[in-house]
mmCIF file of C-alpha atoms in Angstrom:
data_model
loop_
_atom_site.group_PDB
_atom_site.id
_atom_site.type_symbol
_atom_site.label_atom_id
_atom_site.label_comp_id
_atom_site.label_asym_id
_atom_site.label_seq_id
_atom_site.Cartn_x
_atom_site.Cartn_y
_atom_site.Cartn_z
ATOM 1 C CA MET A 1 64.787 -15.967 72.945
ATOM 2 C CA LYS A 2 61.830 -16.268 71.706
ATOM 3 C CA LYS A 3 60.932 -13.021 73.244
ATOM 4 C CA ASP A 4 62.826 -11.413 71.483
ATOM 5 C CA LYS A 5 61.632 -12.749 68.763
ATOM 6 C CA ILE A 6 58.254 -11.288 69.791
ATOM 7 C CA LEU A 7 59.071 -8.228 70.599
ATOM 8 C CA LEU A 8 61.054 -7.496 67.684
ATOM 9 C CA ILE A 9 58.295 -8.279 65.735
ATOM 10 C CA GLY A 10 55.369 -6.907 67.765
ATOM 11 C CA ILE A 11 58.006 -3.235 67.392
ATOM 12 C CA ALA A 12 58.655 -4.034 63.351
ATOM 13 C CA LEU A 13 55.014 -4.343 62.251
ATOM 14 C CA VAL A 14 54.769 -0.654 64.606
ATOM 15 C CA VAL A 15 57.470 1.124 63.020
ATOM 16 C CA ILE A 16 56.285 -0.628 59.070
ATOM 17 C CA ILE A 17 51.718 0.941 60.331
ATOM 18 C CA GLY A 18 53.279 3.766 61.926
ATOM 19 C CA LEU A 19 55.586 4.888 58.125
ATOM 20 C CA ALA A 20 52.427 3.716 56.437
ATOM 21 C CA SER A 21 50.300 5.662 58.580
ATOM 22 C CA PHE A 22 52.642 8.468 57.937
ATOM 23 C CA PHE A 23 53.026 9.264 54.044
ATOM 24 C CA ASN A 24 49.690 8.712 54.307
ATOM 25 C CA LEU A 25 48.547 11.543 56.011
ATOM 26 C CA GLY A 26 50.385 14.067 54.198
ATOM 27 C CA GLN A 27 47.822 13.419 50.979
ATOM 28 C CA LYS A 28 45.348 15.674 50.460
ATOM 29 C CA GLU A 29 42.144 15.167 48.166
ATOM 30 C CA SER A 30 43.112 16.816 45.187
ATOM 31 C CA PRO A 31 40.128 19.594 44.005
ATOM 32 C CA VAL A 32 38.941 18.679 40.732
ATOM 33 C CA SER A 33 40.221 20.613 37.484
ATOM 34 C CA ALA A 34 37.317 21.534 34.612
ATOM 35 C CA GLU A 35 39.754 22.439 33.075
ATOM 36 C CA GLY A 36 39.503 21.372 29.141
ATOM 37 C CA MET A 37 35.428 20.258 30.155
ATOM 38 C CA SER A 38 33.434 22.046 28.685
ATOM 39 C CA GLU A 39 30.724 23.820 30.219
ATOM 40 C CA GLU A 40 27.911 21.028 29.484
ATOM 41 C CA GLN A 41 30.415 18.482 30.274
ATOM 42 C CA ARG A 42 31.507 20.427 33.299
ATOM 43 C CA ALA A 43 26.971 21.173 34.321
ATOM 44 C CA ASP A 44 27.212 16.325 33.655
ATOM 45 C CA PHE A 45 29.634 16.048 36.269
ATOM 46 C CA ASP A 46 28.634 18.320 38.968
ATOM 47 C CA GLU A 47 24.582 17.415 38.499
ATOM 48 C CA LYS A 48 25.549 13.163 39.021
ATOM 49 C CA ALA A 49 28.524 14.059 42.060
ATOM 50 C CA ILE A 50 25.726 16.163 43.216
ATOM 51 C CA THR A 51 22.948 13.583 43.068
ATOM 52 C CA ILE A 52 25.164 10.966 44.243
ATOM 53 C CA GLY A 53 26.361 13.400 47.106
ATOM 54 C CA LEU A 54 23.582 14.455 48.849
ATOM 55 C CA LYS A 55 22.100 10.834 50.291
ATOM 56 C CA ASP A 56 24.396 11.596 53.071
ATOM 57 C CA TYR A 57 22.784 14.565 54.161
ATOM 58 C CA LEU A 58 18.888 13.754 53.759
ATOM 59 C CA ASP A 59 16.635 11.105 55.253
ATOM 60 C CA ALA A 60 15.628 8.900 52.793
ATOM 61 C CA ALA A 61 12.580 9.719 52.205
ATOM 62 C CA ALA A 62 13.667 13.582 51.217
ATOM 63 C CA TYR A 63 16.098 12.217 49.434
ATOM 64 C CA GLU A 64 13.220 10.338 47.442
ATOM 65 C CA LYS A 65 11.118 13.916 46.588
ATOM 66 C CA ILE A 66 14.732 14.513 44.894
ATOM 67 C CA GLU A 67 13.662 14.685 40.932
ATOM 68 C CA LYS A 68 16.339 15.738 38.949
ATOM 69 C CA ILE A 69 19.265 17.868 39.460
ATOM 70 C CA LYS A 70 20.537 20.961 37.413
ATOM 71 C CA VAL A 71 23.288 23.085 37.082
ATOM 72 C CA ASP A 72 24.069 26.092 34.781
ATOM 73 C CA HIS A 73 27.650 27.147 34.918
ATOM 74 C CA LYS A 74 26.625 30.444 32.782
ATOM 75 C CA TYR A 75 23.937 31.762 34.828
ATOM 76 C CA LYS A 76 25.626 30.753 38.571
ATOM 77 C CA SER A 77 23.021 28.286 39.071
ATOM 78 C CA ILE A 78 21.716 25.248 40.272
ATOM 79 C CA GLU A 79 17.697 24.267 40.389
ATOM 80 C CA LEU A 80 16.466 20.822 41.962
ATOM 81 C CA TYR A 81 13.464 19.322 41.068
ATOM 82 C CA ALA A 82 11.383 18.237 43.663
ATOM 83 C CA LEU A 83 9.230 15.940 43.413
ATOM 84 C CA MET A 84 6.043 17.353 45.112
ATOM 85 C CA ASN A 85 4.086 21.009 44.030
ATOM 86 C CA LYS A 86 3.656 24.158 45.593
ATOM 87 C CA SER A 87 -0.412 23.932 47.158
ATOM 88 C CA ASP A 88 0.844 20.026 49.072
ATOM 89 C CA GLN A 89 0.586 20.839 52.589
ATOM 90 C CA TYR A 90 4.204 21.307 53.707
ATOM 91 C CA SER A 91 5.795 21.397 50.623
ATOM 92 C CA SER A 92 7.781 24.694 51.688
ATOM 93 C CA ARG A 93 9.999 23.217 54.259
ATOM 94 C CA ALA A 94 10.910 20.792 52.070
ATOM 95 C CA GLY A 95 11.505 22.782 50.180
ATOM 96 C CA GLY A 96 14.452 25.040 53.314
ATOM 97 C CA GLU A 97 15.256 21.593 53.943
ATOM 98 C CA LEU A 98 16.491 20.617 49.798
ATOM 99 C CA ALA A 99 18.234 23.373 49.652
ATOM 100 C CA SER A 100 19.604 23.692 53.390
ATOM 101 C CA ALA A 101 21.269 20.097 52.396
ATOM 102 C CA LEU A 102 22.256 20.569 49.105
ATOM 103 C CA GLU A 103 23.963 24.169 50.510
ATOM 104 C CA LYS A 104 25.565 22.104 53.191
ATOM 105 C CA TYR A 105 27.182 19.770 50.853
ATOM 106 C CA ILE A 106 28.250 22.210 47.818
ATOM 107 C CA ASP A 107 29.908 23.791 51.202
ATOM 108 C CA GLU A 108 32.081 20.931 52.650
ATOM 109 C CA ASN A 109 32.762 19.224 49.199
ATOM 110 C CA THR A 110 33.763 22.138 46.794
ATOM 111 C CA SER A 111 36.068 20.671 45.743
ATOM 112 C CA LYS A 112 35.191 17.616 44.508
ATOM 113 C CA LEU A 113 33.468 20.121 42.070
ATOM 114 C CA THR A 114 33.347 22.222 38.571
ATOM 115 C CA LEU A 115 31.564 25.028 40.167
ATOM 116 C CA ASP A 116 33.065 28.918 40.901
ATOM 117 C CA GLU A 117 30.355 30.357 43.697
ATOM 118 C CA PRO A 118 28.791 32.166 44.198
ATOM 119 C CA TYR A 119 25.568 29.836 42.809
ATOM 120 C CA THR A 120 21.993 30.099 42.797
ATOM 121 C CA ILE A 121 20.247 27.886 44.349
ATOM 122 C CA MET A 122 16.887 27.205 43.873
ATOM 123 C CA VAL A 123 14.045 24.504 44.702
ATOM 124 C CA MET A 124 11.448 24.196 42.782
ATOM 125 C CA GLY A 125 7.811 21.605 42.674
ATOM 126 C CA SER A 126 6.993 19.497 40.191
ATOM 127 C CA ASP A 127 4.802 22.683 38.956
ATOM 128 C CA GLY A 128 7.414 24.466 38.405
ATOM 129 C CA GLN A 129 6.219 27.601 41.199
ATOM 130 C CA LYS A 130 10.077 27.842 43.935
ATOM 131 C CA LEU A 131 9.878 25.947 46.797
ATOM 132 C CA ASN A 132 12.721 28.012 48.474
ATOM 133 C CA LYS A 133 12.650 31.145 49.613
#
C-alpha cells in the first residue's frame, strides 16, 4: 500500500514536470518591435543592450577598454569608442577583437535589437582614429 502511494506520487511528479517543460519549450523569445519608437529611442535602446550584452563576448580587460557605443539608425552605423589610441602598441589587434565580438553579439542577438541590417561597425580610438580595418 505504501509503495503504491510513493509510485503514484512519483508518476504524478513526472507528468507535472513533463507538462510544464512541454509548454515552456514552445515559447520562443519574441523579437523586439521598433514600432512606436523614435530613432533616438531605438538608438538608446540598442546602445544599452549592446553595452550590457558585450560583457559575455569579451574578457574583462577588453570590456574595460569600451568607453561608449553609439548606434546611428539613419546612417546604419555602430561606433564603439575604445579607451586607446591608434598609436598604442596593440590597438589595431584590440580594435579587431572588439569589432569581432560586436559582430558576433549582433549576429546571435538580432531579435533583441531594433537593428535593420546591414550596419557598418567601426571601432574608434579616443584620438578619433579608426582602430579596426
